[in-house]
């Protein structure tokens, strides 16, 4: 087992102290297309591994291995990848919690690890696995502390709190200590806390983890609003691909610390060679259809047959071929399952290695 002997200088969300986060916010006058900018960013962790009863071996983990991308202002981007791919490490570097081992990184023109407190004014962070709220305090008191820490003007604070309470359905929860909240309630509380100081960028590390479908829908609706109404730039990591499908125009896939895909969801289908399915109902039970070029029958149940074909191909010639040769009663086309595309992509990369 790999045991962390070093946390890479990791800091917690609030360790700068209340006074430290005040100060003026200067408008970003750089290129809006490069609002977030990473150029060859690396993070290497030194860890010690047990190598016998008493012996420990030094060992390095390249968690992020030369990542470059830019995110324009106002975009909502999905950042996905298998466990241990380096997603959280990237987000921690973007917030200044971790210092990169190499490369260049800028958020709104600021180098996060050098000017962490100046950056804190402009970013909001939610770690689904760990709350940034004060465990023993009611939500309301946690928010008061955020109000003071960030020196949010009173009127602005009240307005933002009201908006979050309404849209995230927090009204009945404000006086409940954080430790008594359910996971879904706590997550909504955390998201509100991250937005009270009007950040321009929101990082969400698995904001829907462990939530039921209703809570997930609530969180997604809220994030969609925040991105559309406030033009907030959002970077979202998740293992729930429905989050991505419903929220993100762009998705980046990271694997073993490297960016392996950057583009739209539809492009991912092409890269993953995903398939659509033609479902045909025939007049009667027949042997599997095997004479339609470009399609292969993957399932037969009574008179119904499922024919897989390349997602990028047109269904029309297949339908025509089936109709010409078989007694066709009904048909439908099923879109490819993004979950399957991603799983295939991860598996293929792992086999390559
Ligand atoms: N503080 C640390 N010290 C040592 N190694 C670390 C540390 N943080 C992360 N790692 C290692 O770096 C790699 C990337 O971890 P990271 O948490 O960024 O992955 P992730 O993509 O967020 O995964 P998950 O989907 O499981 O959250 C892993 O191999 C992990 O063990
Ligand atoms: Mg993670």
Short mmCIF file of C-alpha atoms and ligand atoms in Angstrom, two decimals:
data_model
loop_
_atom_site.label_atom_id
_atom_site.label_comp_id
_atom_site.label_asym_id
_atom_site.label_seq_id
_atom_site.Cartn_x
_atom_site.Cartn_y
_atom_site.Cartn_z
CA UNK A 1 0.00 0.00 0.00
CA UNK A 2 1.21 3.47 -0.78
CA UNK A 3 1.26 5.61 2.31
CA UNK A 4 1.46 9.35 2.02
CA UNK A 5 4.48 10.68 3.84
CA UNK A 6 4.09 14.08 2.32
CA UNK A 7 0.98 15.99 1.53
CA UNK A 8 2.77 18.07 -1.06
CA UNK A 9 2.37 21.21 1.02
CA UNK A 10 -1.39 20.75 0.91
CA UNK A 11 -3.35 23.38 2.75
CA UNK A 12 -6.95 23.42 3.84
CA UNK A 13 -9.58 25.74 2.45
CA UNK A 14 -9.69 28.13 5.38
CA UNK A 15 -6.19 28.13 6.81
CA UNK A 16 -5.37 31.61 5.62
CA UNK A 17 -7.45 33.06 8.43
CA UNK A 18 -10.33 35.53 8.27
CA UNK A 19 -8.35 38.68 7.55
CA UNK A 20 -6.26 37.23 4.81
CA UNK A 21 -8.94 36.97 2.14
CA UNK A 22 -9.99 40.62 2.07
CA UNK A 23 -8.55 43.20 -0.26
CA UNK A 24 -9.51 44.62 -3.59
CA UNK A 25 -10.50 42.51 -6.51
CA UNK A 26 -8.91 43.89 -9.66
CA UNK A 27 -10.81 43.22 -12.88
CA UNK A 28 -9.20 40.64 -15.17
CA UNK A 29 -8.11 42.49 -18.28
CA UNK A 30 -6.35 39.57 -19.95
CA UNK A 31 -7.56 37.45 -22.87
CA UNK A 32 -11.03 36.05 -22.00
CA UNK A 33 -10.22 32.98 -24.10
CA UNK A 34 -7.39 32.13 -21.68
CA UNK A 35 -9.19 32.72 -18.42
CA UNK A 36 -7.78 29.47 -17.07
CA UNK A 37 -4.48 28.46 -18.58
CA UNK A 38 -2.27 25.44 -17.98
CA UNK A 39 0.95 24.87 -19.85
CA UNK A 40 2.83 21.61 -19.24
CA UNK A 41 1.67 21.44 -15.64
CA UNK A 42 3.10 18.61 -13.54
CA UNK A 43 2.70 17.34 -10.02
CA UNK A 44 4.99 14.70 -8.62
CA UNK A 45 4.44 13.31 -5.13
CA UNK A 46 7.23 11.72 -3.13
CA UNK A 47 5.82 8.76 -1.27
CA UNK A 48 7.33 5.97 0.82
CA UNK A 49 6.25 2.44 0.18
CA UNK A 50 6.63 -0.49 2.54
CA UNK A 51 9.33 -2.80 1.12
CA UNK A 52 9.69 -5.43 3.81
CA UNK A 53 9.11 -5.56 7.54
CA UNK A 54 11.02 -2.42 8.44
CA UNK A 55 12.28 -1.10 5.16
CA UNK A 56 10.57 1.65 3.23
CA UNK A 57 11.35 2.58 -0.32
CA UNK A 58 11.20 6.08 -1.72
CA UNK A 59 9.00 6.30 -4.73
CA UNK A 60 7.54 9.00 -6.94
CA UNK A 61 3.98 9.30 -8.20
CA UNK A 62 3.46 11.47 -11.28
CA UNK A 63 -0.10 12.47 -10.51
CA UNK A 64 -0.23 15.13 -13.23
CA UNK A 65 2.15 14.57 -16.10
CA UNK A 66 2.39 17.63 -18.35
CA UNK A 67 -1.13 18.93 -18.85
CA UNK A 68 -1.91 21.90 -21.11
CA UNK A 69 -5.30 23.45 -21.80
CA UNK A 70 -7.13 26.76 -21.71
CA UNK A 71 -10.68 27.47 -20.62
CA UNK A 72 -12.43 30.59 -21.88
CA UNK A 73 -14.38 32.75 -19.48
CA UNK A 74 -17.93 31.51 -18.93
CA UNK A 75 -17.44 27.95 -20.15
CA UNK A 76 -18.60 24.91 -18.19
CA UNK A 77 -16.11 22.08 -18.67
CA UNK A 78 -16.25 18.46 -17.56
CA UNK A 79 -12.98 16.97 -16.32
CA UNK A 80 -13.27 13.22 -16.18
CA UNK A 81 -11.04 10.17 -15.84
CA UNK A 82 -10.67 6.91 -13.93
CA UNK A 83 -9.75 6.77 -10.23
CA UNK A 84 -6.30 8.15 -9.55
CA UNK A 85 -6.10 9.89 -12.95
CA UNK A 86 -5.06 13.23 -11.41
CA UNK A 87 -8.34 15.17 -11.47
CA UNK A 88 -8.38 16.28 -7.83
CA UNK A 89 -4.67 17.05 -7.96
CA UNK A 90 -5.30 19.37 -10.93
CA UNK A 91 -8.08 21.15 -9.06
CA UNK A 92 -5.93 21.51 -5.97
CA UNK A 93 -3.24 23.18 -8.08
CA UNK A 94 -5.83 25.46 -9.67
CA UNK A 95 -6.89 26.64 -6.22
CA UNK A 96 -3.34 27.02 -4.92
CA UNK A 97 -3.79 24.27 -2.31
CA UNK A 98 -0.99 22.34 -4.04
CA UNK A 99 2.12 23.78 -5.64
CA UNK A 100 2.89 22.37 -9.13
CA UNK A 101 6.21 20.56 -9.59
CA UNK A 102 6.54 22.00 -13.09
CA UNK A 103 4.84 23.96 -15.84
CA UNK A 104 2.88 27.17 -15.82
CA UNK A 105 -0.59 27.79 -14.46
CA UNK A 106 -2.75 30.93 -14.42
CA UNK A 107 -6.32 31.59 -13.29
CA UNK A 108 -7.65 35.07 -14.16
CA UNK A 109 -4.02 36.03 -14.70
CA UNK A 110 -3.03 34.92 -11.21
CA UNK A 111 -0.49 32.23 -10.34
CA UNK A 112 -2.56 30.25 -7.78
CA UNK A 113 0.22 28.95 -5.56
CA UNK A 114 2.05 32.30 -5.39
CA UNK A 115 -0.98 34.48 -4.82
CA UNK A 116 -3.37 32.11 -3.22
CA UNK A 117 -5.19 34.62 -1.05
CA UNK A 118 -5.66 37.09 -3.91
CA UNK A 119 -7.03 34.26 -6.02
CA UNK A 120 -9.35 33.10 -3.23
CA UNK A 121 -11.52 36.19 -3.83
CA UNK A 122 -12.25 35.05 -7.34
CA UNK A 123 -12.75 31.30 -7.01
CA UNK A 124 -15.21 29.00 -5.32
CA UNK A 125 -14.41 25.37 -4.57
CA UNK A 126 -16.54 22.39 -3.62
CA UNK A 127 -14.94 19.07 -2.75
CA UNK A 128 -17.74 16.51 -2.72
CA UNK A 129 -15.70 14.21 -0.52
CA UNK A 130 -14.88 16.79 2.10
CA UNK A 131 -16.87 19.68 3.47
CA UNK A 132 -15.42 23.16 3.79
CA UNK A 133 -18.15 24.09 6.26
CA UNK A 134 -17.61 24.18 10.00
CA UNK A 135 -18.81 20.84 11.27
CA UNK A 136 -20.24 21.97 14.60
CA UNK A 137 -21.86 25.18 13.42
CA UNK A 138 -25.29 25.63 11.91
CA UNK A 139 -25.15 26.48 8.21
CA UNK A 140 -26.16 30.06 8.94
CA UNK A 141 -23.10 30.59 11.18
CA UNK A 142 -20.80 29.01 8.61
CA UNK A 143 -22.13 31.49 6.08
CA UNK A 144 -21.58 34.40 8.51
CA UNK A 145 -17.95 33.36 8.81
CA UNK A 146 -17.62 33.26 5.03
CA UNK A 147 -19.22 36.72 4.94
CA UNK A 148 -16.56 38.07 7.29
CA UNK A 149 -13.64 36.14 5.84
CA UNK A 150 -14.23 37.44 2.35
CA UNK A 151 -15.43 40.87 3.52
CA UNK A 152 -18.49 40.54 1.30
CA UNK A 153 -20.52 43.80 1.25
CA UNK A 154 -23.64 43.26 3.40
CA UNK A 155 -26.23 43.86 0.69
CA UNK A 156 -24.42 41.60 -1.75
CA UNK A 157 -24.10 38.89 0.88
CA UNK A 158 -27.82 39.00 1.70
CA UNK A 159 -28.74 38.90 -1.97
CA UNK A 160 -26.47 35.94 -2.72
CA UNK A 161 -27.58 34.05 0.36
CA UNK A 162 -31.23 34.57 -0.50
CA UNK A 163 -30.69 33.34 -4.04
CA UNK A 164 -28.82 30.22 -2.90
CA UNK A 165 -31.31 29.45 -0.13
CA UNK A 166 -34.17 29.64 -2.59
CA UNK A 167 -32.61 27.77 -5.50
CA UNK A 168 -30.89 25.13 -3.39
CA UNK A 169 -33.83 24.72 -1.06
CA UNK A 170 -31.86 25.49 2.10
CA UNK A 171 -34.55 27.40 4.03
CA UNK A 172 -35.27 24.70 6.61
CA UNK A 173 -31.64 23.78 7.02
CA UNK A 174 -30.03 27.08 8.00
CA UNK A 175 -30.19 26.42 11.74
CA UNK A 176 -29.10 22.80 11.59
CA UNK A 177 -25.48 22.02 12.54
CA UNK A 178 -23.57 20.76 9.53
CA UNK A 179 -22.84 17.42 11.22
CA UNK A 180 -26.58 16.66 11.30
CA UNK A 181 -27.15 17.29 7.60
CA UNK A 182 -27.58 14.44 5.15
CA UNK A 183 -24.99 14.16 2.39
CA UNK A 184 -27.26 15.80 -0.19
CA UNK A 185 -28.18 18.62 2.18
CA UNK A 186 -24.56 19.18 3.13
CA UNK A 187 -23.50 19.26 -0.52
CA UNK A 188 -26.10 21.93 -1.29
CA UNK A 189 -24.87 23.83 1.78
CA UNK A 190 -21.29 23.58 0.53
CA UNK A 191 -22.19 24.82 -2.94
CA UNK A 192 -23.93 27.87 -1.45
CA UNK A 193 -20.89 28.60 0.73
CA UNK A 194 -18.65 28.51 -2.33
CA UNK A 195 -20.76 31.12 -4.13
CA UNK A 196 -21.46 33.78 -1.49
CA UNK A 197 -18.44 35.90 -2.39
CA UNK A 198 -19.31 36.11 -6.13
CA UNK A 199 -16.49 33.99 -7.48
CA UNK A 200 -15.79 34.15 -11.21
CA UNK A 201 -14.64 30.52 -11.33
CA UNK A 202 -16.21 27.54 -9.64
CA UNK A 203 -14.33 24.27 -9.23
CA UNK A 204 -16.49 21.30 -8.36
CA UNK A 205 -14.79 18.04 -7.46
CA UNK A 206 -17.50 15.36 -7.61
CA UNK A 207 -20.40 17.54 -6.45
CA UNK A 208 -23.00 14.81 -7.03
CA UNK A 209 -21.13 11.90 -5.42
CA UNK A 210 -23.43 9.76 -3.31
CA UNK A 211 -26.52 11.89 -3.97
CA UNK A 212 -29.93 10.46 -4.83
CA UNK A 213 -31.52 11.29 -8.19
CA UNK A 214 -33.64 14.14 -6.82
CA UNK A 215 -30.69 15.86 -5.14
CA UNK A 216 -28.54 15.34 -8.23
CA UNK A 217 -31.20 17.00 -10.37
CA UNK A 218 -31.42 19.93 -7.93
CA UNK A 219 -27.66 20.44 -7.95
CA UNK A 220 -27.48 20.19 -11.76
CA UNK A 221 -30.32 22.68 -12.27
CA UNK A 222 -28.61 25.08 -9.93
CA UNK A 223 -25.23 24.77 -11.65
CA UNK A 224 -26.83 25.28 -15.05
CA UNK A 225 -28.41 28.51 -13.76
CA UNK A 226 -25.20 29.75 -12.20
CA UNK A 227 -23.32 29.19 -15.46
CA UNK A 228 -26.01 30.67 -17.70
CA UNK A 229 -27.20 33.60 -15.56
CA UNK A 230 -23.95 34.69 -13.97
CA UNK A 231 -21.60 33.63 -16.77
CA UNK A 232 -19.52 31.77 -14.23
CA UNK A 233 -16.66 29.62 -15.49
CA UNK A 234 -17.09 26.10 -14.11
CA UNK A 235 -14.71 23.15 -14.01
CA UNK A 236 -16.46 19.98 -12.95
CA UNK A 237 -15.02 16.57 -12.14
CA UNK A 238 -17.41 13.68 -11.81
CA UNK A 239 -17.83 9.96 -12.30
CA UNK A 240 -21.47 10.50 -13.20
CA UNK A 241 -21.56 11.01 -16.94
CA UNK A 242 -25.11 12.29 -16.79
CA UNK A 243 -23.63 15.37 -15.07
CA UNK A 244 -21.47 15.89 -18.13
CA UNK A 245 -24.21 15.14 -20.64
CA UNK A 246 -26.57 17.58 -19.00
CA UNK A 247 -24.16 20.36 -18.15
CA UNK A 248 -21.00 20.50 -20.20
CA UNK A 249 -20.44 21.63 -23.75
CA UNK A 250 -16.85 20.46 -23.49
CA UNK A 251 -15.26 17.49 -21.83
CA UNK A 252 -11.64 16.72 -21.05
CA UNK A 253 -10.59 13.17 -20.30
CA UNK A 254 -7.49 12.63 -18.20
CA UNK A 255 -5.76 9.31 -17.66
CA UNK A 256 -2.53 8.68 -15.74
CA UNK A 257 -1.97 12.42 -15.43
CA UNK A 258 -2.29 13.11 -19.15
CA UNK A 259 -4.98 14.73 -21.20
CA UNK A 260 -6.25 12.09 -23.63
CA UNK A 261 -9.32 13.83 -25.02
CA UNK A 262 -10.51 17.43 -25.22
CA UNK A 263 -13.66 18.26 -27.16
CA UNK A 264 -17.42 17.82 -27.35
CA UNK A 265 -19.35 14.76 -26.24
CA UNK A 266 -20.18 13.83 -29.82
CA UNK A 267 -16.50 13.77 -30.71
CA UNK A 268 -15.94 11.37 -27.83
CA UNK A 269 -18.32 8.97 -29.52
CA UNK A 270 -16.22 9.05 -32.68
CA UNK A 271 -12.96 8.54 -30.78
CA UNK A 272 -14.47 5.74 -28.71
CA UNK A 273 -15.88 4.14 -31.89
CA UNK A 274 -19.25 3.99 -30.22
CA UNK A 275 -22.21 2.28 -31.80
CA UNK A 276 -25.88 3.02 -32.25
CA UNK A 277 -28.45 0.28 -32.25
CA UNK A 278 -31.22 -0.37 -34.76
CA UNK A 279 -34.03 -2.25 -33.03
CA UNK A 280 -36.29 -4.05 -35.51
CA UNK A 281 -39.57 -5.86 -34.90
CA UNK A 282 -40.17 -8.52 -37.56
CA UNK A 283 -43.44 -10.27 -38.34
CA UNK A 284 -42.20 -13.48 -36.81
CA UNK A 285 -39.23 -15.06 -35.08
CA UNK A 286 -36.34 -15.47 -37.54
CA UNK A 287 -32.66 -16.44 -37.34
CA UNK A 288 -30.27 -13.52 -36.55
CA UNK A 289 -30.01 -11.08 -39.46
CA UNK A 290 -26.52 -11.51 -40.95
CA UNK A 291 -26.74 -10.02 -44.42
CA UNK A 292 -26.98 -6.28 -43.77
CA UNK A 293 -23.62 -4.64 -44.52
CA UNK A 294 -22.31 -2.36 -41.73
CA UNK A 295 -24.47 -3.93 -39.02
CA UNK A 296 -24.16 -6.94 -36.76
CA UNK A 297 -26.94 -8.50 -34.77
CA UNK A 298 -26.11 -8.35 -31.07
CA UNK A 299 -29.34 -9.65 -29.56
CA UNK A 300 -32.46 -11.58 -30.60
CA UNK A 301 -35.62 -11.91 -28.51
CA UNK A 302 -38.56 -13.51 -30.32
CA UNK A 303 -39.40 -11.39 -33.36
CA UNK A 304 -37.26 -8.47 -32.06
CA UNK A 305 -33.62 -8.08 -33.11
CA UNK A 306 -30.94 -5.54 -32.14
CA UNK A 307 -28.41 -4.52 -34.80
CA UNK A 308 -25.34 -2.50 -33.78
CA UNK A 309 -23.78 -0.11 -36.29
CA UNK A 310 -21.16 2.67 -36.16
CA UNK A 311 -22.53 5.77 -34.41
CA UNK A 312 -21.06 7.94 -37.12
CA UNK A 313 -22.88 6.03 -39.94
CA UNK A 314 -26.36 6.82 -41.25
CA UNK A 315 -29.19 4.47 -40.27
CA UNK A 316 -31.09 5.00 -43.55
CA UNK A 317 -29.32 2.40 -45.76
CA UNK A 318 -29.56 -0.19 -42.96
CA UNK A 319 -33.26 0.39 -42.56
CA UNK A 320 -33.72 0.11 -46.33
CA UNK A 321 -31.73 -3.14 -46.47
CA UNK A 322 -33.68 -4.71 -43.60
CA UNK A 323 -37.03 -3.60 -45.04
CA UNK A 324 -36.15 -5.03 -48.45
CA UNK A 325 -35.17 -8.45 -47.15
CA UNK A 326 -37.27 -8.99 -44.05
CA UNK A 327 -40.95 -8.66 -43.03
CA UNK A 328 -40.50 -5.47 -41.02
CA UNK A 329 -43.28 -4.33 -38.65
CA UNK A 330 -41.63 -1.60 -36.62
CA UNK A 331 -38.22 -0.10 -35.84
CA UNK A 332 -36.38 2.39 -33.63
CA UNK A 333 -32.81 3.69 -33.32
CA UNK A 334 -31.07 3.87 -29.93
CA UNK A 335 -28.34 6.40 -29.32
CA UNK A 336 -24.98 5.22 -27.99
CA UNK A 337 -24.46 5.08 -24.27
CA UNK A 338 -21.76 7.54 -23.21
CA UNK A 339 -21.01 5.37 -20.18
CA UNK A 340 -20.07 2.51 -22.50
CA UNK A 341 -17.94 4.79 -24.69
CA UNK A 342 -15.90 6.00 -21.73
CA UNK A 343 -15.53 2.53 -20.24
CA UNK A 344 -14.24 1.28 -23.58
CA UNK A 345 -11.82 4.19 -23.84
CA UNK A 346 -10.37 3.57 -20.36
CA UNK A 347 -10.10 -0.18 -21.01
CA UNK A 348 -8.35 0.32 -24.37
CA UNK A 349 -5.83 2.73 -22.88
CA UNK A 350 -5.12 0.41 -20.02
CA UNK A 351 -4.59 -2.50 -22.47
CA UNK A 352 -2.21 -0.33 -24.53
CA UNK A 353 -0.08 0.22 -21.46
N1 LIG B 1 -1.03 14.05 -1.24
C1 LIG B 1 -0.65 13.01 -1.99
N2 LIG B 1 0.48 12.31 -1.73
C2 LIG B 1 0.86 11.29 -2.50
N3 LIG B 1 0.18 10.85 -3.58
C3 LIG B 1 -0.94 11.49 -3.89
C4 LIG B 1 -1.43 12.60 -3.11
N4 LIG B 1 -2.58 13.04 -3.66
C5 LIG B 1 -2.81 12.24 -4.73
N5 LIG B 1 -1.83 11.32 -4.86
C6 LIG B 1 -1.74 10.30 -5.93
O1 LIG B 1 -1.81 10.97 -7.17
C7 LIG B 1 -2.61 10.26 -8.10
C8 LIG B 1 -3.76 11.12 -8.58
O2 LIG B 1 -4.66 11.34 -7.51
P1 LIG B 1 -5.98 12.24 -7.63
O3 LIG B 1 -6.56 12.32 -6.28
O4 LIG B 1 -5.64 13.50 -8.31
O5 LIG B 1 -6.89 11.34 -8.59
P2 LIG B 1 -8.39 11.57 -9.06
O6 LIG B 1 -8.36 11.62 -10.54
O7 LIG B 1 -8.98 12.70 -8.34
O8 LIG B 1 -9.06 10.19 -8.63
P3 LIG B 1 -10.53 9.87 -8.02
O9 LIG B 1 -11.43 9.68 -9.21
O10 LIG B 1 -10.32 8.57 -7.32
O11 LIG B 1 -10.93 11.00 -7.14
C9 LIG B 1 -3.02 8.98 -7.38
O12 LIG B 1 -2.12 7.98 -7.73
C10 LIG B 1 -2.90 9.34 -5.92
O13 LIG B 1 -2.60 8.21 -5.14
MG1 LIG B 2 -10.56 12.90 -7.00
#
